[in-house]
XYZ file of C-alpha atoms in Angstrom:
698
model
C 122.039 6.700 -48.480
C 122.632 4.453 -51.477
C 122.125 7.025 -53.981
C 124.666 9.353 -52.094
C 127.243 6.672 -51.981
C 126.917 6.280 -55.709
C 127.550 9.900 -56.369
C 130.538 9.960 -54.112
C 132.345 6.643 -54.788
C 135.538 5.622 -52.698
C 138.597 6.101 -55.038
C 141.190 4.727 -52.748
C 141.811 3.523 -49.254
C 144.861 4.272 -47.471
C 146.067 2.445 -44.215
C 147.144 4.914 -41.561
C 149.731 4.022 -38.944
C 150.895 5.759 -35.686
C 154.591 5.640 -35.201
C 155.650 6.163 -31.749
C 159.430 5.755 -31.857
C 160.162 9.443 -31.769
C 157.476 10.443 -29.636
C 158.516 13.357 -27.334
C 161.722 13.806 -29.429
C 160.311 15.229 -32.769
C 160.518 18.808 -33.279
C 159.663 20.876 -36.387
C 161.942 23.775 -37.067
C 160.809 26.785 -38.975
C 162.916 29.688 -40.278
C 160.524 32.562 -40.867
C 163.145 35.199 -41.813
C 164.719 32.968 -44.536
C 162.836 32.035 -47.931
C 162.335 28.322 -48.490
C 164.540 28.542 -51.480
C 167.563 29.485 -49.376
C 167.704 26.722 -46.822
C 170.545 26.107 -44.341
C 170.833 22.440 -45.298
C 174.274 22.942 -46.903
C 175.508 25.328 -44.199
C 178.205 24.131 -41.774
C 176.599 23.772 -38.235
C 179.207 24.322 -35.457
C 177.180 23.489 -32.475
C 173.733 22.804 -31.182
C 172.236 22.831 -27.729
C 168.675 22.515 -26.124
C 166.837 23.199 -22.890
C 164.208 20.333 -23.024
C 161.777 21.746 -20.380
C 161.524 25.134 -22.056
C 161.974 23.643 -25.597
C 164.574 26.183 -26.368
C 167.142 25.342 -29.087
C 170.195 27.170 -30.257
C 172.190 26.503 -33.295
C 175.563 28.048 -34.374
C 175.942 28.200 -38.195
C 179.220 29.192 -39.961
C 179.121 32.223 -42.053
C 180.832 32.408 -45.501
C 183.462 35.049 -44.917
C 184.732 34.552 -48.404
C 181.537 35.616 -50.088
C 181.369 38.875 -52.044
C 178.467 39.814 -49.982
C 180.426 39.769 -46.731
C 181.822 43.028 -45.281
C 185.133 41.936 -43.881
C 185.695 45.433 -42.039
C 182.306 45.095 -40.345
C 182.904 41.568 -39.358
C 186.317 42.493 -37.671
C 184.747 45.529 -35.931
C 181.949 43.466 -34.348
C 184.530 40.738 -33.127
C 186.643 43.478 -31.725
C 183.794 45.055 -29.856
C 182.675 41.638 -28.305
C 186.009 39.927 -27.594
C 188.356 42.957 -27.341
C 192.011 42.699 -28.109
C 192.814 39.719 -25.907
C 193.193 36.211 -27.209
C 191.314 33.833 -24.855
C 189.638 30.462 -25.214
C 186.379 32.071 -24.023
C 186.385 34.421 -26.919
C 183.085 34.367 -28.961
C 185.045 34.774 -32.400
C 188.330 32.951 -32.363
C 189.382 34.147 -35.839
C 189.041 37.814 -34.750
C 186.225 38.077 -37.355
C 182.396 37.422 -37.062
C 182.536 34.020 -38.732
C 179.370 32.348 -37.244
C 175.780 33.165 -36.547
C 173.629 31.922 -33.649
C 169.888 30.941 -34.229
C 167.589 30.948 -31.080
C 164.230 29.345 -30.920
C 160.845 30.656 -29.804
C 157.695 28.350 -29.532
C 155.378 28.869 -32.536
C 152.506 27.391 -30.456
C 152.150 26.045 -26.802
C 149.700 23.288 -27.895
C 151.075 20.829 -30.464
C 148.540 17.935 -29.805
C 146.841 18.673 -33.273
C 150.074 18.473 -35.278
C 152.130 15.514 -36.575
C 154.719 14.716 -39.110
C 153.500 12.388 -41.917
C 155.355 10.050 -44.332
C 153.529 8.451 -47.345
C 155.277 5.260 -48.431
C 153.967 2.503 -50.619
C 150.365 3.282 -50.103
C 150.674 3.711 -46.250
C 150.628 6.810 -44.197
C 152.640 6.990 -41.099
C 152.105 9.695 -38.454
C 154.362 10.775 -35.719
C 153.204 13.353 -33.103
C 155.159 16.545 -32.885
C 156.713 17.503 -29.522
C 157.187 21.124 -30.470
C 157.113 23.606 -33.218
C 159.998 26.005 -32.985
C 160.718 29.063 -35.020
C 164.571 29.746 -35.400
C 165.521 33.380 -35.546
C 168.933 35.184 -35.484
C 170.153 35.836 -31.965
C 171.905 39.090 -31.118
C 173.215 38.329 -27.684
C 176.703 39.231 -28.962
C 175.629 42.811 -28.941
C 174.999 42.476 -25.135
C 178.366 41.114 -24.614
C 179.805 44.062 -26.627
C 177.917 46.468 -24.202
C 179.165 44.538 -21.229
C 182.851 44.675 -22.369
C 182.402 48.489 -23.049
C 181.061 48.989 -19.572
C 183.875 46.970 -18.057
C 186.501 49.094 -19.828
C 184.934 52.287 -18.533
C 184.804 50.982 -15.038
C 188.451 49.981 -15.204
C 189.446 53.303 -16.469
C 187.598 55.046 -13.652
C 189.055 52.845 -10.966
C 192.622 53.556 -12.384
C 192.157 57.330 -12.185
C 191.680 57.048 -8.337
C 194.602 58.009 -6.143
C 196.699 55.318 -4.444
C 196.978 57.559 -1.348
C 193.325 57.393 -0.424
C 192.537 57.888 3.257
C 190.683 55.344 5.182
C 187.045 55.754 4.914
C 185.301 57.381 7.731
C 183.365 55.232 10.123
C 179.596 55.769 9.351
C 176.695 54.808 11.347
C 174.311 52.170 9.823
C 170.811 51.448 10.527
C 169.534 47.844 10.474
C 166.159 47.343 9.145
C 163.953 44.169 9.098
C 161.702 43.615 6.065
C 158.212 42.687 6.817
C 156.963 39.213 5.777
C 156.072 38.793 2.201
C 152.303 38.655 1.536
C 150.798 36.084 -0.672
C 149.810 38.833 -3.211
C 153.397 40.238 -3.145
C 154.741 36.801 -3.731
C 152.433 36.151 -6.749
C 153.537 39.361 -8.306
C 157.122 38.515 -7.854
C 156.792 34.997 -9.240
C 155.086 36.542 -12.316
C 157.674 39.358 -12.765
C 159.922 39.392 -15.832
C 163.181 39.264 -13.712
C 161.926 35.999 -11.876
C 160.996 34.341 -15.142
C 164.398 35.164 -16.749
C 166.088 33.795 -13.517
C 164.114 30.568 -13.777
C 164.877 30.041 -17.400
C 168.619 30.587 -16.943
C 168.743 28.012 -14.229
C 167.914 25.092 -16.556
C 171.323 23.826 -18.019
C 171.875 23.496 -21.691
C 172.202 19.955 -23.121
C 174.768 19.942 -25.908
C 174.006 17.945 -28.927
C 175.785 16.653 -32.199
C 174.342 18.036 -35.438
C 174.032 15.683 -38.215
C 173.332 17.033 -41.785
C 170.383 16.098 -44.087
C 172.218 13.422 -46.066
C 174.338 12.058 -43.089
C 174.102 8.299 -42.368
C 172.889 8.861 -38.824
C 170.108 11.086 -40.196
C 168.983 8.438 -42.669
C 168.884 5.973 -39.875
C 166.856 8.102 -37.625
C 164.436 8.824 -40.491
C 163.470 5.170 -40.560
C 161.846 5.678 -37.132
C 159.256 7.880 -38.869
C 157.691 4.570 -40.067
C 155.633 2.519 -37.661
C 157.852 -0.364 -36.353
C 154.884 -2.618 -35.398
C 152.448 -2.947 -38.181
C 150.004 -5.389 -36.407
C 146.747 -3.931 -34.968
C 147.641 -4.939 -31.427
C 150.317 -2.097 -31.232
C 148.078 0.347 -33.059
C 145.206 0.568 -30.851
C 144.919 4.248 -30.847
C 143.808 4.072 -34.556
C 141.555 0.978 -34.163
C 138.187 2.229 -32.867
C 134.706 0.898 -32.762
C 132.112 3.147 -34.657
C 130.719 4.423 -31.306
C 134.271 5.411 -30.084
C 135.114 6.998 -33.454
C 131.889 9.028 -33.224
C 132.563 10.248 -29.709
C 136.162 11.344 -30.821
C 134.636 13.238 -33.661
C 131.911 14.917 -31.460
C 133.323 14.837 -28.015
C 131.089 15.843 -25.184
C 130.905 19.564 -24.342
C 133.528 20.353 -21.770
C 134.892 23.618 -20.519
C 138.109 24.397 -22.528
C 141.139 25.110 -20.418
C 142.845 28.232 -21.650
C 146.596 28.149 -21.444
C 147.471 31.458 -19.883
C 150.835 32.887 -21.040
C 153.522 33.315 -18.414
C 154.202 37.012 -18.113
C 153.691 40.009 -16.035
C 150.269 40.277 -14.512
C 149.778 43.829 -15.619
C 150.489 43.071 -19.329
C 147.204 42.687 -21.462
C 147.322 41.230 -24.982
C 144.468 42.536 -27.092
C 144.768 39.426 -29.366
C 144.293 37.075 -26.523
C 141.680 39.296 -24.906
C 139.351 38.887 -28.018
C 139.484 35.128 -27.581
C 137.588 35.398 -24.117
C 133.850 35.562 -23.767
C 132.310 39.042 -24.028
C 131.816 39.360 -20.136
C 135.437 38.363 -19.544
C 136.654 40.842 -22.048
C 134.756 43.624 -20.298
C 135.838 42.637 -16.958
C 139.494 42.357 -17.781
C 139.423 45.810 -19.545
C 137.734 47.434 -16.648
C 140.242 45.776 -14.133
C 143.080 47.369 -16.079
C 141.657 50.733 -16.903
C 139.656 51.288 -13.876
C 137.593 54.294 -15.258
C 136.274 54.420 -18.826
C 133.569 56.043 -20.972
C 131.134 53.691 -22.648
C 132.253 55.031 -26.140
C 135.956 54.152 -25.443
C 134.985 50.557 -24.223
C 133.174 49.842 -27.439
C 136.165 51.076 -29.393
C 138.423 48.485 -27.545
C 136.006 45.606 -28.270
C 135.899 43.924 -31.739
C 134.004 45.793 -34.278
C 130.381 44.666 -34.619
C 129.981 43.895 -30.963
C 126.290 44.522 -29.852
C 126.253 47.549 -27.473
C 123.198 46.064 -25.567
C 125.156 42.946 -24.703
C 128.124 45.138 -23.623
C 125.752 47.281 -21.459
C 124.466 43.996 -19.725
C 127.936 42.865 -19.028
C 129.424 46.153 -17.717
C 126.751 46.597 -15.184
C 127.868 43.373 -13.613
C 131.470 44.614 -12.985
C 131.253 48.453 -12.858
C 129.067 51.333 -11.526
C 128.151 54.613 -13.327
C 129.868 57.688 -11.859
C 129.218 60.996 -13.651
C 128.229 59.232 -16.802
C 131.358 57.142 -16.798
C 132.009 53.519 -15.755
C 134.033 52.750 -12.676
C 134.999 49.186 -11.911
C 133.454 47.685 -8.872
C 135.366 47.410 -5.593
C 134.874 43.662 -5.184
C 136.264 43.091 -8.764
C 139.508 44.706 -7.670
C 139.574 43.324 -4.103
C 138.081 39.794 -4.218
C 136.939 38.006 -1.153
C 139.736 36.599 1.205
C 142.396 38.975 -0.097
C 144.029 41.836 1.737
C 145.747 45.170 1.066
C 149.352 44.981 -0.269
C 150.200 48.082 1.745
C 148.563 47.445 5.144
C 147.013 44.057 5.220
C 143.497 45.383 5.615
C 140.950 42.807 4.589
C 139.222 43.083 1.249
C 135.783 43.633 2.859
C 136.935 46.794 4.680
C 138.753 48.050 1.505
C 135.654 47.712 -0.618
C 133.509 49.687 1.854
C 136.123 52.532 1.888
C 136.355 52.571 -1.859
C 132.641 52.581 -2.348
C 132.402 55.642 -0.115
C 134.952 57.502 -2.329
C 132.984 56.425 -5.525
C 129.751 57.634 -3.945
C 131.323 61.010 -2.946
C 132.288 61.415 -6.672
C 128.574 60.888 -7.737
C 127.863 64.132 -5.853
C 130.874 66.391 -6.575
C 133.844 66.844 -8.869
C 136.584 67.066 -6.199
C 137.316 65.562 -2.878
C 139.762 66.431 -0.122
C 141.911 63.373 0.915
C 141.938 64.487 4.707
C 138.109 64.437 4.690
C 137.899 61.081 3.103
C 140.521 59.490 5.522
C 138.835 61.012 8.456
C 135.529 59.210 7.636
C 136.713 55.837 6.405
C 139.605 55.411 8.784
C 141.897 53.483 6.529
C 145.823 53.911 6.137
C 146.810 56.720 4.043
C 148.339 54.362 1.362
C 145.006 52.664 0.892
C 143.158 56.017 0.644
C 145.696 57.203 -1.940
C 145.126 54.020 -3.955
C 141.450 54.666 -4.107
C 141.898 58.290 -5.104
C 144.514 57.551 -7.824
C 142.302 54.828 -9.482
C 139.683 57.365 -10.378
C 140.902 60.878 -9.918
C 143.995 63.174 -10.315
C 145.348 65.750 -7.821
C 144.781 69.409 -8.547
C 146.709 72.295 -6.921
C 144.747 73.733 -4.047
C 141.625 71.773 -5.091
C 142.097 68.430 -3.786
C 141.425 65.327 -6.008
C 139.211 65.801 -9.134
C 137.421 63.061 -10.848
C 139.487 61.599 -13.852
C 136.907 62.193 -16.625
C 134.466 64.883 -17.643
C 130.875 64.080 -17.052
C 129.548 61.995 -19.923
C 126.159 63.771 -20.496
C 125.725 62.103 -23.784
C 125.632 58.494 -22.414
C 123.123 59.587 -19.634
C 120.954 61.148 -22.415
C 121.115 58.147 -24.731
C 120.520 55.577 -22.061
C 118.180 57.094 -19.411
C 117.001 53.604 -18.284
C 120.493 52.471 -17.444
C 121.230 55.813 -15.602
C 117.978 55.374 -13.499
C 118.910 51.828 -12.574
C 122.368 52.910 -11.567
C 120.857 55.840 -9.561
C 118.593 53.370 -7.653
C 121.729 51.218 -7.103
C 123.558 54.049 -5.618
C 120.592 54.941 -3.313
C 121.063 51.347 -1.844
C 124.828 51.707 -1.362
C 124.372 55.142 0.216
C 122.112 53.733 2.928
C 124.488 50.867 3.705
C 127.421 53.409 3.877
C 125.401 55.753 6.196
C 124.998 52.722 8.651
C 128.616 51.666 8.515
C 130.198 55.194 8.751
C 127.581 56.797 10.740
C 126.886 59.915 8.594
C 124.045 61.598 6.724
C 123.852 62.629 3.189
C 123.195 66.169 4.234
C 126.632 66.455 5.779
C 127.933 66.600 2.226
C 126.594 69.412 0.347
C 127.811 68.988 -3.184
C 129.808 71.962 -4.736
C 128.244 71.296 -8.067
C 125.557 69.003 -9.275
C 127.455 66.671 -11.708
C 125.455 63.534 -11.436
C 122.661 64.061 -13.953
C 119.348 62.625 -12.857
C 117.788 60.733 -15.769
C 115.492 63.099 -17.771
C 112.385 61.523 -19.228
C 111.350 63.274 -22.423
C 108.584 61.980 -24.607
C 109.038 61.520 -28.369
C 106.655 64.359 -29.358
C 108.490 66.802 -26.941
C 111.822 65.773 -28.627
C 110.489 66.317 -32.051
C 108.939 69.625 -31.158
C 112.251 70.862 -29.769
C 114.124 69.574 -32.703
C 111.707 71.529 -35.191
C 112.061 74.851 -33.154
C 115.780 74.500 -33.188
C 116.022 74.041 -36.913
C 113.601 76.819 -37.750
C 115.772 79.175 -35.400
C 119.095 78.171 -37.154
C 117.773 77.957 -40.655
C 118.673 81.451 -41.607
C 122.056 81.451 -40.074
C 123.098 78.128 -41.744
C 121.771 79.347 -45.060
C 123.936 82.420 -44.899
C 127.011 80.413 -43.974
C 126.414 77.927 -46.767
C 126.015 80.909 -49.372
C 129.343 82.343 -48.104
C 131.107 79.078 -48.338
C 129.826 78.449 -51.881
C 131.131 81.912 -52.977
C 134.504 81.218 -51.360
C 134.610 77.884 -53.103
C 134.018 79.300 -56.460
C 137.215 81.588 -56.111
C 139.922 79.433 -54.260
C 142.725 81.332 -52.853
C 146.007 81.157 -54.967
C 144.202 80.172 -58.090
C 145.390 81.964 -61.445
C 141.867 82.694 -62.417
C 141.596 80.040 -64.840
C 139.033 77.266 -64.345
C 140.296 74.058 -62.915
C 139.801 70.751 -64.681
C 136.430 69.253 -63.882
C 136.615 66.846 -61.146
C 133.736 64.861 -59.882
C 133.174 65.316 -56.142
C 131.175 62.593 -54.305
C 127.924 64.066 -53.055
C 126.649 62.695 -49.873
C 123.462 63.651 -48.066
C 124.011 65.405 -44.689
C 122.549 63.018 -42.107
C 120.932 64.503 -38.983
C 122.758 61.751 -37.049
C 126.137 62.628 -38.264
C 128.619 61.465 -35.623
C 131.341 64.029 -34.651
C 134.928 63.079 -35.269
C 136.684 61.928 -32.185
C 139.428 64.630 -31.972
C 140.285 64.196 -28.265
C 141.750 60.666 -27.540
C 142.993 59.680 -24.043
C 146.176 61.822 -24.306
C 144.914 64.816 -26.142
C 144.768 68.544 -25.181
C 142.489 69.273 -22.181
C 140.481 66.256 -22.749
C 140.356 62.786 -21.226
C 139.449 59.492 -22.677
C 137.955 60.889 -25.941
C 135.580 63.521 -24.451
C 136.069 67.309 -24.868
C 136.757 69.387 -21.877
C 134.538 71.859 -20.303
C 135.798 74.608 -22.626
C 134.942 72.807 -25.785
C 131.704 73.491 -27.675
C 128.968 70.958 -26.956
C 127.088 69.157 -29.668
C 123.512 70.071 -30.333
C 121.501 67.470 -28.260
C 118.730 67.277 -30.838
C 120.264 66.864 -34.170
C 123.791 65.434 -33.309
C 125.714 68.279 -35.212
C 128.364 70.317 -33.637
C 127.837 74.066 -32.631
C 128.743 75.159 -36.077
C 130.371 73.760 -39.250
C 132.449 76.844 -39.985
C 136.130 75.615 -39.949
C 138.794 77.743 -38.295
C 142.146 79.096 -39.998
C 144.097 76.831 -37.720
C 142.354 73.801 -39.128
C 142.751 75.001 -42.675
C 146.406 75.601 -41.989
C 146.876 72.183 -40.570
C 145.162 70.526 -43.552
C 147.212 72.594 -46.083
C 150.513 71.759 -44.484
C 149.603 68.020 -44.096
C 148.677 67.620 -47.823
C 151.746 69.611 -48.999
C 153.817 66.902 -47.163
C 151.742 63.690 -48.003
C 149.921 64.734 -51.247
C 147.411 61.881 -51.157
C 145.479 60.844 -48.035
C 142.144 59.049 -47.187
C 139.831 60.517 -44.720
C 140.714 57.990 -41.988
C 144.564 58.851 -42.232
C 143.748 62.575 -42.145
C 141.748 61.945 -38.910
C 144.624 59.916 -37.399
C 147.184 62.632 -38.374
C 144.902 65.328 -36.879
C 144.585 63.378 -33.646
C 148.466 63.086 -33.346
C 148.654 66.931 -34.029
C 146.255 67.603 -31.231
C 148.120 65.306 -28.860
C 151.322 67.336 -29.452
C 149.611 70.628 -28.518
C 149.961 71.984 -25.004
C 147.253 71.127 -22.459
C 144.146 73.493 -22.698
C 144.719 74.408 -26.277
C 141.287 74.645 -27.792
C 141.781 76.680 -31.068
C 140.113 73.925 -33.190
C 136.984 73.610 -31.114
C 134.757 70.546 -31.768
C 135.662 69.156 -35.352
C 133.305 66.793 -37.108
C 133.962 64.545 -40.211
C 131.879 67.008 -42.273
C 133.943 70.022 -41.171
C 137.223 68.194 -41.861
C 136.017 67.184 -45.383
C 134.843 70.802 -46.133
C 138.203 72.142 -44.934
C 140.182 69.763 -47.187
C 137.988 70.716 -50.399
C 138.777 74.399 -49.519
C 142.522 73.870 -49.151
C 143.159 73.387 -53.007
C 142.503 69.601 -52.645
C 140.037 67.425 -54.579
C 138.253 64.103 -53.784
C 139.646 61.422 -56.078
C 136.789 58.964 -56.865
C 138.719 55.941 -56.900
C 136.740 52.860 -58.256
C 137.307 50.425 -55.423
C 136.446 46.787 -56.403
C 133.357 45.101 -54.944
C 135.347 42.758 -52.837
C 137.327 45.537 -51.237
C 137.347 45.551 -47.493
C 138.020 49.253 -47.229
C 135.798 51.240 -44.791
C 133.783 54.369 -45.846
C 136.490 56.678 -44.560
C 139.300 54.724 -46.295
C 137.305 54.935 -49.636
C 137.193 58.776 -49.416
C 140.469 59.737 -50.948
C 141.757 63.219 -51.371
C 144.707 64.727 -53.213
C 146.414 68.027 -53.433
C 145.153 69.537 -56.753
C 146.911 72.840 -56.795
C 150.166 73.766 -54.804
C 151.353 76.686 -57.042
C 154.015 74.750 -58.698
C 154.540 73.411 -62.195
C 154.446 69.832 -60.920
C 150.667 70.160 -60.180
C 149.823 69.213 -63.873
C 151.773 65.843 -63.344
C 149.591 65.107 -60.237
C 146.327 66.055 -61.791
C 146.936 63.701 -64.741
C 147.732 60.907 -62.192
C 144.551 61.662 -60.318
C 142.526 61.410 -63.441
C 144.113 58.043 -64.273
C 143.066 56.743 -60.808
C 139.526 57.928 -61.138
C 139.073 55.274 -63.914
C 141.465 52.546 -62.438
C 141.929 51.148 -59.138
C 145.451 49.997 -59.928
C 147.655 50.603 -62.929
C 151.092 49.713 -64.300
C 154.064 52.159 -64.383
C 154.071 52.247 -68.298
C 150.404 53.361 -68.413
C 151.221 56.309 -66.174
C 154.260 57.052 -68.206
C 152.394 56.939 -71.577
C 149.519 59.138 -70.373
C 151.848 61.707 -68.977
C 153.707 61.923 -72.233
C 150.379 62.233 -74.160
C 149.172 65.057 -71.838
C 152.370 66.938 -71.182
C 154.561 66.046 -74.069
C 158.037 64.513 -74.335
C 159.392 66.883 -71.700
C 158.359 64.274 -68.929
C 161.514 62.397 -67.822
C 162.005 59.212 -65.876
C 162.960 61.301 -62.903
C 159.562 63.112 -63.041
C 157.730 59.801 -63.049
C 159.849 58.581 -60.195
C 159.085 61.547 -58.138
C 155.471 61.450 -58.948
C 155.120 57.746 -57.894
C 157.131 58.249 -54.752
C 154.906 61.218 -53.673
C 151.539 59.772 -54.442
C 151.570 56.017 -54.975
C 152.851 52.706 -53.467
C 153.629 49.546 -55.380
C 152.390 46.113 -54.812
C 152.762 42.945 -56.848
C 153.957 45.005 -59.861
C 151.046 47.324 -59.781
C 150.733 50.852 -58.624
C 148.090 52.067 -56.081
C 147.244 55.599 -54.634
C 148.468 55.878 -51.135
C 145.871 54.686 -48.595
C 144.089 52.386 -51.135
C 146.393 49.259 -51.045
C 144.543 46.177 -49.858
C 145.692 45.178 -46.323
């Protein structure tokens, strides 16, 4: 210990004091939309008010209407829209011009226990705890007032058009209805609703304040309270601790942290706050909100790098496997001692009825609502709730399960499928006793619940070899035809293109197919292809074929003629958006893999630009695959080709380097307009440097 103290000597000791004069009164104001060099210290503050319980502050700041940057006509128009033509004391802008701006606060953090304002003076550090940290942003409530004025004028005009000789209204019969008593669940939903919160916030009155400038005498006087008024140790007991007490403050005993839940509607889910929860709570929250989800989509919603084994362990606690997809358990949706919001039926009865619906979906794709209601004997509203959670109505076919059967999950996780199958056997026996039926009463229309198939490793290897031997000849012919077509790209002038290095990647037998069917895509649900889409080869992971379609090539060509430069991840995103815009059931593209998409890009007059990303770059593999439109049939192609060659050697360049290289390659005919167009089409600027689109560090 002595040697350690000698290596790290104490340079200076500073006394720390805790000032308590401004406790519960000191706020820190931040102005995030204004640079620090342009503060409001010298601006004229017209009014200030606060709601202490909500920690909400509003400041009215005068605007410089004589500034050359102020648009006088706009200011008069805004004042006219808000106040109208009348001159009243209640007008927002008394000068008939927008001459002031209102700033409204929001809380930067709800927990300020770790923050304090510090003053260092004469070798002493004085700390004052902060009551709140508020971010001041411009308020646009005057626009709401303008809309209200406009509606009032329209209503007045409509009322004026009515005839003065209106006959008396006919006597109409009215029906008196008495509302049923509000349940506890409905009351909780009402309390957490946005309208209720807005009403509660509006009930707290404003406390009007006097604003004092930075150099005002009152401000100087108040700043003295930032210093500790009692310097003796008897008044600063918070900072005088024994070694044991200090150690316990540094390393407090483990205690369950209380997470401050944000006040908001109960059905709103924040992904940022979700990822602060333990993994089990994340899975439970997602399943409660989504109700039915494939395992692949669940992994996509969780943070990258999450262990799939841990997720499998968590999801089996809150969900059951139905047709290869996970459906949230009934007791998670209907906890004990709760009841139906529609009929008041206890949660225990609801769980039994919903479990019956889930069990029936393990046997067949569609159910008839009347048949279900006749067995579980629950009110129609509750039965409809069960079906809406996991199925969709189909004309003349009843209710069809929401998602296609996920055979891939069952094949990859046979042990989980077997365990869930045994679990359903136990649930079935309980349901038979409760509802007095036999499984033989329900003959499935189609066997959609795949029983787990146990295949040995030798059998899988043998099947893969036989499949590869059978498809070898066909794949070889397709490859030869594609190479021949690649040597003669359509639309070329016959001259050899400039040599461009194309990144060569080994074709992996476990290549993952590109997800071209997200939750809203054509004929597919939750990222899985519909029954008309080609199914992937179960042995080697590739799609049914790599031959790209004319529709896919047309999409790639039109996309690159619009954007010129794209990384692979951006192409996939645009392709998914394109699929989402297609009518339901459109399946011209088939099952598109990453390799098929890359091959189509390279066959569409595009080249891969091997941008030398820096070692510390956080770009993913798809983001580092950058493609550019090499030939479009116009003279500007040469400019782009020179630019792409520059970025094959440099990750980022300055404008003068690009302009000099263009002049060297294409002569003095290159104008500033050409350079501007080239940079606008293919590059983005950051910190004085130019990057290819899609390669800018986030």
